[in-house]
Amino acid sequence: YKIGDMANDVYELPKKSSPVLTGVASAVHITDGLENFEGMVELVFIQFQGYINIEQEGNYVFRLVSDDGSKLYIDNKEVVNNDGDHGSVGRDGEIILKKGRHTVRIGYYNNRGGYSVSLQWAKHGDNKFSIVPNSVLSHNKKMFKKSSPYIPPADLLKNIPGDRTPL
């Protein structure tokens, strides 16, 4: 999603507009320079959604590292809130999960400057965090929204007499 106005709640964008791009991520781990989303790295909002399959019931600690803001929801419950304009910072949240498939949704935005987002996890009491592997993540086709291509405002401008555009 392309952010038009940072004054609005960017996490509400998926309810109000269409994404510019859609696709499948093998994991939620994007670092500055790794991805550029067709040149759109500033004023963007990305929503990851799908399922996480839990093999063993237990208490899990999720870490969401991001530059700028991000939020993690599991089964529609906010687990991690790492919102705000900031450099790469990690925030943790803990949740008890039963064995089986659970819905997962991450909202992430980058205002300006560097960008990154990474979803990591560890069992309760273990400080060894690792990136949540794609082997436990899945999705279905119903989760995709139809995209609308982004056209930069400068490309929409027409040269008309008197607009002071260089000849």
PDB file of N, CA and C in Angstrom, residues 46-144:
ATOM      1  N   ILE A  46       2.934  -2.466   4.418  1.00  0.00           N
ATOM      2  CA  ILE A  46       2.889  -3.857   3.969  1.00  0.00           C
ATOM      3  C   ILE A  46       2.089  -4.659   4.985  1.00  0.00           C
ATOM      4  N   GLN A  47       1.163  -5.452   4.488  1.00  0.00           N
ATOM      5  CA  GLN A  47       0.427  -6.354   5.371  1.00  0.00           C
ATOM      6  C   GLN A  47       0.773  -7.792   4.996  1.00  0.00           C
ATOM      7  N   PHE A  48       1.273  -8.523   5.961  1.00  0.00           N
ATOM      8  CA  PHE A  48       1.515  -9.948   5.821  1.00  0.00           C
ATOM      9  C   PHE A  48       0.350 -10.646   6.518  1.00  0.00           C
ATOM     10  N   GLN A  49      -0.245 -11.626   5.860  1.00  0.00           N
ATOM     11  CA  GLN A  49      -1.299 -12.374   6.536  1.00  0.00           C
ATOM     12  C   GLN A  49      -1.300 -13.812   6.066  1.00  0.00           C
ATOM     13  N   GLY A  50      -1.658 -14.683   6.974  1.00  0.00           N
ATOM     14  CA  GLY A  50      -1.675 -16.103   6.661  1.00  0.00           C
ATOM     15  C   GLY A  50      -1.922 -16.899   7.924  1.00  0.00           C
ATOM     16  N   TYR A  51      -1.250 -18.032   7.991  1.00  0.00           N
ATOM     17  CA  TYR A  51      -1.408 -18.935   9.132  1.00  0.00           C
ATOM     18  C   TYR A  51      -0.040 -19.348   9.642  1.00  0.00           C
ATOM     19  N   ILE A  52       0.000 -19.647  10.934  1.00  0.00           N
ATOM     20  CA  ILE A  52       1.182 -20.246  11.529  1.00  0.00           C
ATOM     21  C   ILE A  52       0.750 -21.573  12.134  1.00  0.00           C
ATOM     22  N   ASN A  53       1.493 -22.611  11.810  1.00  0.00           N
ATOM     23  CA  ASN A  53       1.172 -23.942  12.310  1.00  0.00           C
ATOM     24  C   ASN A  53       2.044 -24.252  13.524  1.00  0.00           C
ATOM     25  N   ILE A  54       1.398 -24.494  14.641  1.00  0.00           N
ATOM     26  CA  ILE A  54       2.099 -24.785  15.888  1.00  0.00           C
ATOM     27  C   ILE A  54       2.105 -26.300  16.094  1.00  0.00           C
ATOM     28  N   GLU A  55       3.299 -26.850  16.147  1.00  0.00           N
ATOM     29  CA  GLU A  55       3.469 -28.309  16.289  1.00  0.00           C
ATOM     30  C   GLU A  55       3.218 -28.778  17.717  1.00  0.00           C
ATOM     31  N   GLN A  56       3.569 -27.925  18.687  1.00  0.00           N
ATOM     32  CA  GLN A  56       3.470 -28.328  20.083  1.00  0.00           C
ATOM     33  C   GLN A  56       2.865 -27.191  20.900  1.00  0.00           C
ATOM     34  N   GLU A  57       1.820 -27.502  21.651  1.00  0.00           N
ATOM     35  CA  GLU A  57       1.199 -26.484  22.501  1.00  0.00           C
ATOM     36  C   GLU A  57       2.243 -25.932  23.468  1.00  0.00           C
ATOM     37  N   GLY A  58       2.168 -24.627  23.692  1.00  0.00           N
ATOM     38  CA  GLY A  58       3.112 -24.040  24.624  1.00  0.00           C
ATOM     39  C   GLY A  58       3.046 -22.529  24.644  1.00  0.00           C
ATOM     40  N   ASN A  59       3.935 -21.967  25.418  1.00  0.00           N
ATOM     41  CA  ASN A  59       4.058 -20.529  25.585  1.00  0.00           C
ATOM     42  C   ASN A  59       5.142 -20.047  24.626  1.00  0.00           C
ATOM     43  N   TYR A  60       4.796 -19.198  23.679  1.00  0.00           N
ATOM     44  CA  TYR A  60       5.736 -18.718  22.669  1.00  0.00           C
ATOM     45  C   TYR A  60       5.979 -17.228  22.835  1.00  0.00           C
ATOM     46  N   VAL A  61       7.232 -16.830  22.631  1.00  0.00           N
ATOM     47  CA  VAL A  61       7.598 -15.420  22.652  1.00  0.00           C
ATOM     48  C   VAL A  61       7.902 -15.028  21.213  1.00  0.00           C
ATOM     49  N   PHE A  62       7.203 -14.007  20.732  1.00  0.00           N
ATOM     50  CA  PHE A  62       7.426 -13.492  19.383  1.00  0.00           C
ATOM     51  C   PHE A  62       8.143 -12.154  19.491  1.00  0.00           C
ATOM     52  N   ARG A  63       9.106 -11.963  18.622  1.00  0.00           N
ATOM     53  CA  ARG A  63       9.839 -10.702  18.543  1.00  0.00           C
ATOM     54  C   ARG A  63       9.578 -10.110  17.164  1.00  0.00           C
ATOM     55  N   LEU A  64       9.165  -8.858  17.146  1.00  0.00           N
ATOM     56  CA  LEU A  64       8.947  -8.136  15.899  1.00  0.00           C
ATOM     57  C   LEU A  64       9.955  -6.999  15.850  1.00  0.00           C
ATOM     58  N   VAL A  65      10.916  -7.121  14.933  1.00  0.00           N
ATOM     59  CA  VAL A  65      11.953  -6.101  14.757  1.00  0.00           C
ATOM     60  C   VAL A  65      11.561  -5.285  13.536  1.00  0.00           C
ATOM     61  N   SER A  66      11.540  -3.960  13.681  1.00  0.00           N
ATOM     62  CA  SER A  66      11.162  -3.150  12.519  1.00  0.00           C
ATOM     63  C   SER A  66      11.733  -1.746  12.582  1.00  0.00           C
ATOM     64  N   ASP A  67      11.810  -1.158  11.397  1.00  0.00           N
ATOM     65  CA  ASP A  67      12.194   0.239  11.168  1.00  0.00           C
ATOM     66  C   ASP A  67      11.262   0.705  10.051  1.00  0.00           C
ATOM     67  N   ASP A  68      10.192   1.257  10.272  1.00  0.00           N
ATOM     68  CA  ASP A  68       9.590   1.986  11.370  1.00  0.00           C
ATOM     69  C   ASP A  68       8.605   1.068  12.123  1.00  0.00           C
ATOM     70  N   GLY A  69       7.303   1.364  12.059  1.00  0.00           N
ATOM     71  CA  GLY A  69       6.336   0.722  12.927  1.00  0.00           C
ATOM     72  C   GLY A  69       5.805  -0.608  12.432  1.00  0.00           C
ATOM     73  N   SER A  70       5.373  -1.449  13.403  1.00  0.00           N
ATOM     74  CA  SER A  70       4.785  -2.738  13.071  1.00  0.00           C
ATOM     75  C   SER A  70       3.930  -3.247  14.226  1.00  0.00           C
ATOM     76  N   LYS A  71       2.993  -4.122  13.877  1.00  0.00           N
ATOM     77  CA  LYS A  71       2.135  -4.781  14.870  1.00  0.00           C
ATOM     78  C   LYS A  71       1.909  -6.220  14.441  1.00  0.00           C
ATOM     79  N   LEU A  72       1.897  -7.131  15.415  1.00  0.00           N
ATOM     80  CA  LEU A  72       1.646  -8.552  15.173  1.00  0.00           C
ATOM     81  C   LEU A  72       0.355  -8.970  15.861  1.00  0.00           C
ATOM     82  N   TYR A  73      -0.502  -9.636  15.093  1.00  0.00           N
ATOM     83  CA  TYR A  73      -1.750 -10.189  15.618  1.00  0.00           C
ATOM     84  C   TYR A  73      -1.754 -11.689  15.362  1.00  0.00           C
ATOM     85  N   ILE A  74      -2.107 -12.456  16.378  1.00  0.00           N
ATOM     86  CA  ILE A  74      -2.305 -13.892  16.222  1.00  0.00           C
ATOM     87  C   ILE A  74      -3.712 -14.193  16.703  1.00  0.00           C
ATOM     88  N   ASP A  75      -4.483 -14.862  15.852  1.00  0.00           N
ATOM     89  CA  ASP A  75      -5.904 -15.134  16.141  1.00  0.00           C
ATOM     90  C   ASP A  75      -6.631 -13.849  16.527  1.00  0.00           C
ATOM     91  N   ASN A  76      -6.322 -12.766  15.802  1.00  0.00           N
ATOM     92  CA  ASN A  76      -6.921 -11.433  15.972  1.00  0.00           C
ATOM     93  C   ASN A  76      -6.623 -10.791  17.326  1.00  0.00           C
ATOM     94  N   LYS A  77      -5.628 -11.288  18.034  1.00  0.00           N
ATOM     95  CA  LYS A  77      -5.213 -10.695  19.302  1.00  0.00           C
ATOM     96  C   LYS A  77      -3.858 -10.017  19.096  1.00  0.00           C
ATOM     97  N   GLU A  78      -3.747  -8.746  19.494  1.00  0.00           N
ATOM     98  CA  GLU A  78      -2.470  -8.055  19.367  1.00  0.00           C
ATOM     99  C   GLU A  78      -1.462  -8.680  20.322  1.00  0.00           C
ATOM    100  N   VAL A  79      -0.363  -9.172  19.756  1.00  0.00           N
ATOM    101  CA  VAL A  79       0.680  -9.826  20.542  1.00  0.00           C
ATOM    102  C   VAL A  79       1.885  -8.907  20.713  1.00  0.00           C
ATOM    103  N   VAL A  80       2.255  -8.177  19.643  1.00  0.00           N
ATOM    104  CA  VAL A  80       3.389  -7.258  19.708  1.00  0.00           C
ATOM    105  C   VAL A  80       2.979  -5.931  19.079  1.00  0.00           C
ATOM    106  N   ASN A  81       3.279  -4.833  19.777  1.00  0.00           N
ATOM    107  CA  ASN A  81       3.050  -3.494  19.257  1.00  0.00           C
ATOM    108  C   ASN A  81       4.405  -2.789  19.212  1.00  0.00           C
ATOM    109  N   ASN A  82       4.928  -2.629  18.007  1.00  0.00           N
ATOM    110  CA  ASN A  82       6.216  -1.954  17.807  1.00  0.00           C
ATOM    111  C   ASN A  82       5.985  -0.719  16.931  1.00  0.00           C
ATOM    112  N   ASP A  83       4.928   0.014  17.247  1.00  0.00           N
ATOM    113  CA  ASP A  83       4.506   1.145  16.430  1.00  0.00           C
ATOM    114  C   ASP A  83       5.416   2.346  16.635  1.00  0.00           C
ATOM    115  N   GLY A  84       5.374   3.253  15.677  1.00  0.00           N
ATOM    116  CA  GLY A  84       6.085   4.521  15.781  1.00  0.00           C
ATOM    117  C   GLY A  84       7.212   4.644  14.780  1.00  0.00           C
ATOM    118  N   ASP A  85       7.647   5.880  14.555  1.00  0.00           N
ATOM    119  CA  ASP A  85       8.778   6.148  13.682  1.00  0.00           C
ATOM    120  C   ASP A  85      10.063   5.972  14.499  1.00  0.00           C
ATOM    121  N   HIS A  86      10.873   5.008  14.113  1.00  0.00           N
ATOM    122  CA  HIS A  86      12.111   4.722  14.854  1.00  0.00           C
ATOM    123  C   HIS A  86      13.038   3.896  13.975  1.00  0.00           C
ATOM    124  N   GLY A  87      14.282   3.805  14.388  1.00  0.00           N
ATOM    125  CA  GLY A  87      15.231   2.912  13.732  1.00  0.00           C
ATOM    126  C   GLY A  87      14.874   1.474  14.031  1.00  0.00           C
ATOM    127  N   SER A  88      15.708   0.555  13.615  1.00  0.00           N
ATOM    128  CA  SER A  88      15.432  -0.866  13.800  1.00  0.00           C
ATOM    129  C   SER A  88      15.435  -1.226  15.289  1.00  0.00           C
ATOM    130  N   VAL A  89      14.239  -1.566  15.795  1.00  0.00           N
ATOM    131  CA  VAL A  89      14.030  -1.874  17.208  1.00  0.00           C
ATOM    132  C   VAL A  89      13.185  -3.129  17.299  1.00  0.00           C
ATOM    133  N   GLY A  90      13.491  -3.988  18.252  1.00  0.00           N
ATOM    134  CA  GLY A  90      12.693  -5.185  18.489  1.00  0.00           C
ATOM    135  C   GLY A  90      11.818  -5.042  19.714  1.00  0.00           C
ATOM    136  N   ARG A  91      10.617  -5.552  19.626  1.00  0.00           N
ATOM    137  CA  ARG A  91       9.689  -5.608  20.761  1.00  0.00           C
ATOM    138  C   ARG A  91       9.186  -7.042  20.858  1.00  0.00           C
ATOM    139  N   ASP A  92       8.980  -7.509  22.087  1.00  0.00           N
ATOM    140  CA  ASP A  92       8.551  -8.889  22.312  1.00  0.00           C
ATOM    141  C   ASP A  92       7.139  -8.942  22.865  1.00  0.00           C
ATOM    142  N   GLY A  93       6.477 -10.051  22.581  1.00  0.00           N
ATOM    143  CA  GLY A  93       5.168 -10.348  23.133  1.00  0.00           C
ATOM    144  C   GLY A  93       5.042 -11.850  23.306  1.00  0.00           C
ATOM    145  N   GLU A  94       4.259 -12.240  24.280  1.00  0.00           N
ATOM    146  CA  GLU A  94       4.155 -13.657  24.623  1.00  0.00           C
ATOM    147  C   GLU A  94       2.708 -14.121  24.517  1.00  0.00           C
ATOM    148  N   ILE A  95       2.519 -15.361  24.065  1.00  0.00           N
ATOM    149  CA  ILE A  95       1.178 -15.899  23.916  1.00  0.00           C
ATOM    150  C   ILE A  95       1.219 -17.425  24.066  1.00  0.00           C
ATOM    151  N   ILE A  96       0.186 -17.975  24.665  1.00  0.00           N
ATOM    152  CA  ILE A  96       0.039 -19.428  24.762  1.00  0.00           C
ATOM    153  C   ILE A  96      -0.730 -19.881  23.527  1.00  0.00           C
ATOM    154  N   LEU A  97      -0.160 -20.834  22.795  1.00  0.00           N
ATOM    155  CA  LEU A  97      -0.795 -21.332  21.579  1.00  0.00           C
ATOM    156  C   LEU A  97      -1.009 -22.831  21.671  1.00  0.00           C
ATOM    157  N   LYS A  98      -2.191 -23.246  21.265  1.00  0.00           N
ATOM    158  CA  LYS A  98      -2.495 -24.675  21.200  1.00  0.00           C
ATOM    159  C   LYS A  98      -1.936 -25.239  19.904  1.00  0.00           C
ATOM    160  N   LYS A  99      -1.767 -26.537  19.864  1.00  0.00           N
ATOM    161  CA  LYS A  99      -1.299 -27.200  18.656  1.00  0.00           C
ATOM    162  C   LYS A  99      -2.310 -26.950  17.543  1.00  0.00           C
ATOM    163  N   GLY A 100      -1.807 -26.677  16.334  1.00  0.00           N
ATOM    164  CA  GLY A 100      -2.689 -26.456  15.190  1.00  0.00           C
ATOM    165  C   GLY A 100      -2.389 -25.148  14.475  1.00  0.00           C
ATOM    166  N   ARG A 101      -3.303 -24.803  13.589  1.00  0.00           N
ATOM    167  CA  ARG A 101      -3.142 -23.630  12.726  1.00  0.00           C
ATOM    168  C   ARG A 101      -3.815 -22.408  13.347  1.00  0.00           C
ATOM    169  N   HIS A 102      -3.088 -21.293  13.337  1.00  0.00           N
ATOM    170  CA  HIS A 102      -3.577 -20.028  13.894  1.00  0.00           C
ATOM    171  C   HIS A 102      -3.407 -18.931  12.847  1.00  0.00           C
ATOM    172  N   THR A 103      -4.367 -17.995  12.801  1.00  0.00           N
ATOM    173  CA  THR A 103      -4.228 -16.871  11.868  1.00  0.00           C
ATOM    174  C   THR A 103      -3.144 -15.932  12.391  1.00  0.00           C
ATOM    175  N   VAL A 104      -2.400 -15.360  11.453  1.00  0.00           N
ATOM    176  CA  VAL A 104      -1.358 -14.405  11.800  1.00  0.00           C
ATOM    177  C   VAL A 104      -1.446 -13.238  10.825  1.00  0.00           C
ATOM    178  N   ARG A 105      -1.278 -12.033  11.364  1.00  0.00           N
ATOM    179  CA  ARG A 105      -1.309 -10.826  10.536  1.00  0.00           C
ATOM    180  C   ARG A 105      -0.281  -9.851  11.090  1.00  0.00           C
ATOM    181  N   ILE A 106       0.499  -9.289  10.184  1.00  0.00           N
ATOM    182  CA  ILE A 106       1.481  -8.277  10.566  1.00  0.00           C
ATOM    183  C   ILE A 106       1.234  -7.046   9.709  1.00  0.00           C
ATOM    184  N   GLY A 107       1.106  -5.916  10.357  1.00  0.00           N
ATOM    185  CA  GLY A 107       1.053  -4.638   9.660  1.00  0.00           C
ATOM    186  C   GLY A 107       2.387  -3.945   9.880  1.00  0.00           C
ATOM    187  N   TYR A 108       3.008  -3.477   8.802  1.00  0.00           N
ATOM    188  CA  TYR A 108       4.311  -2.823   8.884  1.00  0.00           C
ATOM    189  C   TYR A 108       4.305  -1.591   7.981  1.00  0.00           C
ATOM    190  N   TYR A 109       4.889  -0.496   8.459  1.00  0.00           N
ATOM    191  CA  TYR A 109       5.028   0.674   7.588  1.00  0.00           C
ATOM    192  C   TYR A 109       6.428   1.251   7.700  1.00  0.00           C
ATOM    193  N   ASN A 110       6.852   1.857   6.612  1.00  0.00           N
ATOM    194  CA  ASN A 110       8.082   2.645   6.611  1.00  0.00           C
ATOM    195  C   ASN A 110       7.721   4.054   6.203  1.00  0.00           C
ATOM    196  N   ASN A 111       8.080   5.001   7.048  1.00  0.00           N
ATOM    197  CA  ASN A 111       7.847   6.406   6.741  1.00  0.00           C
ATOM    198  C   ASN A 111       8.937   6.853   5.764  1.00  0.00           C
ATOM    199  N   ARG A 112      10.110   7.150   6.258  1.00  0.00           N
ATOM    200  CA  ARG A 112      11.228   7.550   5.404  1.00  0.00           C
ATOM    201  C   ARG A 112      12.509   6.953   5.977  1.00  0.00           C
ATOM    202  N   GLY A 113      13.528   6.888   5.143  1.00  0.00           N
ATOM    203  CA  GLY A 113      14.820   6.386   5.598  1.00  0.00           C
ATOM    204  C   GLY A 113      14.904   4.871   5.521  1.00  0.00           C
ATOM    205  N   GLY A 114      15.747   4.293   6.381  1.00  0.00           N
ATOM    206  CA  GLY A 114      15.967   2.849   6.386  1.00  0.00           C
ATOM    207  C   GLY A 114      14.680   2.075   6.634  1.00  0.00           C
ATOM    208  N   TYR A 115      14.706   0.801   6.265  1.00  0.00           N
ATOM    209  CA  TYR A 115      13.523  -0.037   6.452  1.00  0.00           C
ATOM    210  C   TYR A 115      13.925  -1.461   6.781  1.00  0.00           C
ATOM    211  N   SER A 116      13.135  -2.097   7.637  1.00  0.00           N
ATOM    212  CA  SER A 116      13.319  -3.507   7.941  1.00  0.00           C
ATOM    213  C   SER A 116      12.115  -4.005   8.722  1.00  0.00           C
ATOM    214  N   VAL A 117      11.846  -5.296   8.581  1.00  0.00           N
ATOM    215  CA  VAL A 117      10.847  -5.965   9.404  1.00  0.00           C
ATOM    216  C   VAL A 117      11.239  -7.440   9.473  1.00  0.00           C
ATOM    217  N   SER A 118      11.174  -8.001  10.670  1.00  0.00           N
ATOM    218  CA  SER A 118      11.552  -9.394  10.862  1.00  0.00           C
ATOM    219  C   SER A 118      10.712  -9.990  11.980  1.00  0.00           C
ATOM    220  N   LEU A 119      10.085 -11.132  11.693  1.00  0.00           N
ATOM    221  CA  LEU A 119       9.311 -11.857  12.697  1.00  0.00           C
ATOM    222  C   LEU A 119      10.157 -13.017  13.203  1.00  0.00           C
ATOM    223  N   GLN A 120      10.395 -13.006  14.514  1.00  0.00           N
ATOM    224  CA  GLN A 120      11.213 -14.039  15.138  1.00  0.00           C
ATOM    225  C   GLN A 120      10.455 -14.661  16.295  1.00  0.00           C
ATOM    226  N   TRP A 121      10.914 -15.846  16.729  1.00  0.00           N
ATOM    227  CA  TRP A 121      10.245 -16.501  17.843  1.00  0.00           C
ATOM    228  C   TRP A 121      11.212 -17.324  18.665  1.00  0.00           C
ATOM    229  N   ALA A 122      10.733 -17.658  19.874  1.00  0.00           N
ATOM    230  CA  ALA A 122      11.475 -18.529  20.787  1.00  0.00           C
ATOM    231  C   ALA A 122      10.454 -19.157  21.727  1.00  0.00           C
ATOM    232  N   LYS A 123      10.790 -20.292  22.246  1.00  0.00           N
ATOM    233  CA  LYS A 123       9.954 -20.899  23.283  1.00  0.00           C
ATOM    234  C   LYS A 123      10.147 -20.091  24.567  1.00  0.00           C
ATOM    235  N   HIS A 124       9.133 -20.060  25.415  1.00  0.00           N
ATOM    236  CA  HIS A 124       9.216 -19.346  26.695  1.00  0.00           C
ATOM    237  C   HIS A 124      10.443 -19.820  27.476  1.00  0.00           C
ATOM    238  N   GLY A 125      11.226 -18.864  27.987  1.00  0.00           N
ATOM    239  CA  GLY A 125      12.402 -19.187  28.781  1.00  0.00           C
ATOM    240  C   GLY A 125      13.671 -19.367  27.962  1.00  0.00           C
ATOM    241  N   ASP A 126      13.529 -19.419  26.641  1.00  0.00           N
ATOM    242  CA  ASP A 126      14.692 -19.575  25.764  1.00  0.00           C
ATOM    243  C   ASP A 126      14.968 -18.235  25.102  1.00  0.00           C
ATOM    244  N   ASN A 127      16.140 -17.689  25.273  1.00  0.00           N
ATOM    245  CA  ASN A 127      16.472 -16.392  24.678  1.00  0.00           C
ATOM    246  C   ASN A 127      17.063 -16.511  23.290  1.00  0.00           C
ATOM    247  N   LYS A 128      17.019 -17.690  22.694  1.00  0.00           N
ATOM    248  CA  LYS A 128      17.549 -17.896  21.340  1.00  0.00           C
ATOM    249  C   LYS A 128      16.426 -17.674  20.334  1.00  0.00           C
ATOM    250  N   PHE A 129      16.335 -16.448  19.843  1.00  0.00           N
ATOM    251  CA  PHE A 129      15.319 -16.129  18.849  1.00  0.00           C
ATOM    252  C   PHE A 129      15.813 -16.530  17.466  1.00  0.00           C
ATOM    253  N   SER A 130      14.888 -16.974  16.640  1.00  0.00           N
ATOM    254  CA  SER A 130      15.203 -17.287  15.243  1.00  0.00           C
ATOM    255  C   SER A 130      14.057 -16.792  14.377  1.00  0.00           C
ATOM    256  N   ILE A 131      14.350 -16.568  13.102  1.00  0.00           N
ATOM    257  CA  ILE A 131      13.311 -16.133  12.159  1.00  0.00           C
ATOM    258  C   ILE A 131      12.276 -17.246  12.057  1.00  0.00           C
ATOM    259  N   VAL A 132      11.007 -16.887  12.107  1.00  0.00           N
ATOM    260  CA  VAL A 132       9.947 -17.886  11.965  1.00  0.00           C
ATOM    261  C   VAL A 132      10.085 -18.495  10.567  1.00  0.00           C
ATOM    262  N   PRO A 133      10.313 -19.810  10.476  1.00  0.00           N
ATOM    263  CA  PRO A 133      10.593 -20.425   9.169  1.00  0.00           C
ATOM    264  C   PRO A 133       9.353 -20.573   8.302  1.00  0.00           C
ATOM    265  N   ASN A 134       9.577 -20.596   6.992  1.00  0.00           N
ATOM    266  CA  ASN A 134       8.441 -20.729   6.073  1.00  0.00           C
ATOM    267  C   ASN A 134       7.761 -22.085   6.204  1.00  0.00           C
ATOM    268  N   SER A 135       8.421 -23.073   6.813  1.00  0.00           N
ATOM    269  CA  SER A 135       7.816 -24.396   6.978  1.00  0.00           C
ATOM    270  C   SER A 135       6.602 -24.384   7.902  1.00  0.00           C
ATOM    271  N   VAL A 136       6.463 -23.353   8.741  1.00  0.00           N
ATOM    272  CA  VAL A 136       5.302 -23.269   9.630  1.00  0.00           C
ATOM    273  C   VAL A 136       4.323 -22.183   9.189  1.00  0.00           C
ATOM    274  N   LEU A 137       4.642 -21.482   8.092  1.00  0.00           N
ATOM    275  CA  LEU A 137       3.775 -20.414   7.582  1.00  0.00           C
ATOM    276  C   LEU A 137       3.033 -20.895   6.336  1.00  0.00           C
ATOM    277  N   SER A 138       1.782 -20.468   6.205  1.00  0.00           N
ATOM    278  CA  SER A 138       1.001 -20.806   5.012  1.00  0.00           C
ATOM    279  C   SER A 138      -0.014 -19.702   4.759  1.00  0.00           C
ATOM    280  N   HIS A 139      -0.711 -19.804   3.633  1.00  0.00           N
ATOM    281  CA  HIS A 139      -1.737 -18.821   3.268  1.00  0.00           C
ATOM    282  C   HIS A 139      -2.729 -19.516   2.331  1.00  0.00           C
ATOM    283  N   ASN A 140      -3.810 -18.796   2.008  1.00  0.00           N
ATOM    284  CA  ASN A 140      -4.708 -19.275   0.964  1.00  0.00           C
ATOM    285  C   ASN A 140      -5.036 -18.122   0.031  1.00  0.00           C
ATOM    286  N   LYS A 141      -5.566 -18.454  -1.127  1.00  0.00           N
ATOM    287  CA  LYS A 141      -5.817 -17.445  -2.166  1.00  0.00           C
ATOM    288  C   LYS A 141      -6.813 -16.377  -1.741  1.00  0.00           C
ATOM    289  N   LYS A 142      -7.718 -16.702  -0.839  1.00  0.00           N
ATOM    290  CA  LYS A 142      -8.725 -15.738  -0.398  1.00  0.00           C
ATOM    291  C   LYS A 142      -8.111 -14.557   0.349  1.00  0.00           C
ATOM    292  N   MET A 143      -6.868 -14.703   0.786  1.00  0.00           N
ATOM    293  CA  MET A 143      -6.210 -13.639   1.544  1.00  0.00           C
ATOM    294  C   MET A 143      -5.662 -12.536   0.652  1.00  0.00           C
ATOM    295  N   PHE A 144      -5.625 -12.762  -0.662  1.00  0.00           N
ATOM    296  CA  PHE A 144      -5.093 -11.761  -1.584  1.00  0.00           C
ATOM    297  C   PHE A 144      -6.179 -10.779  -1.978  1.00  0.00           C
TER     298      PHE A 144
END
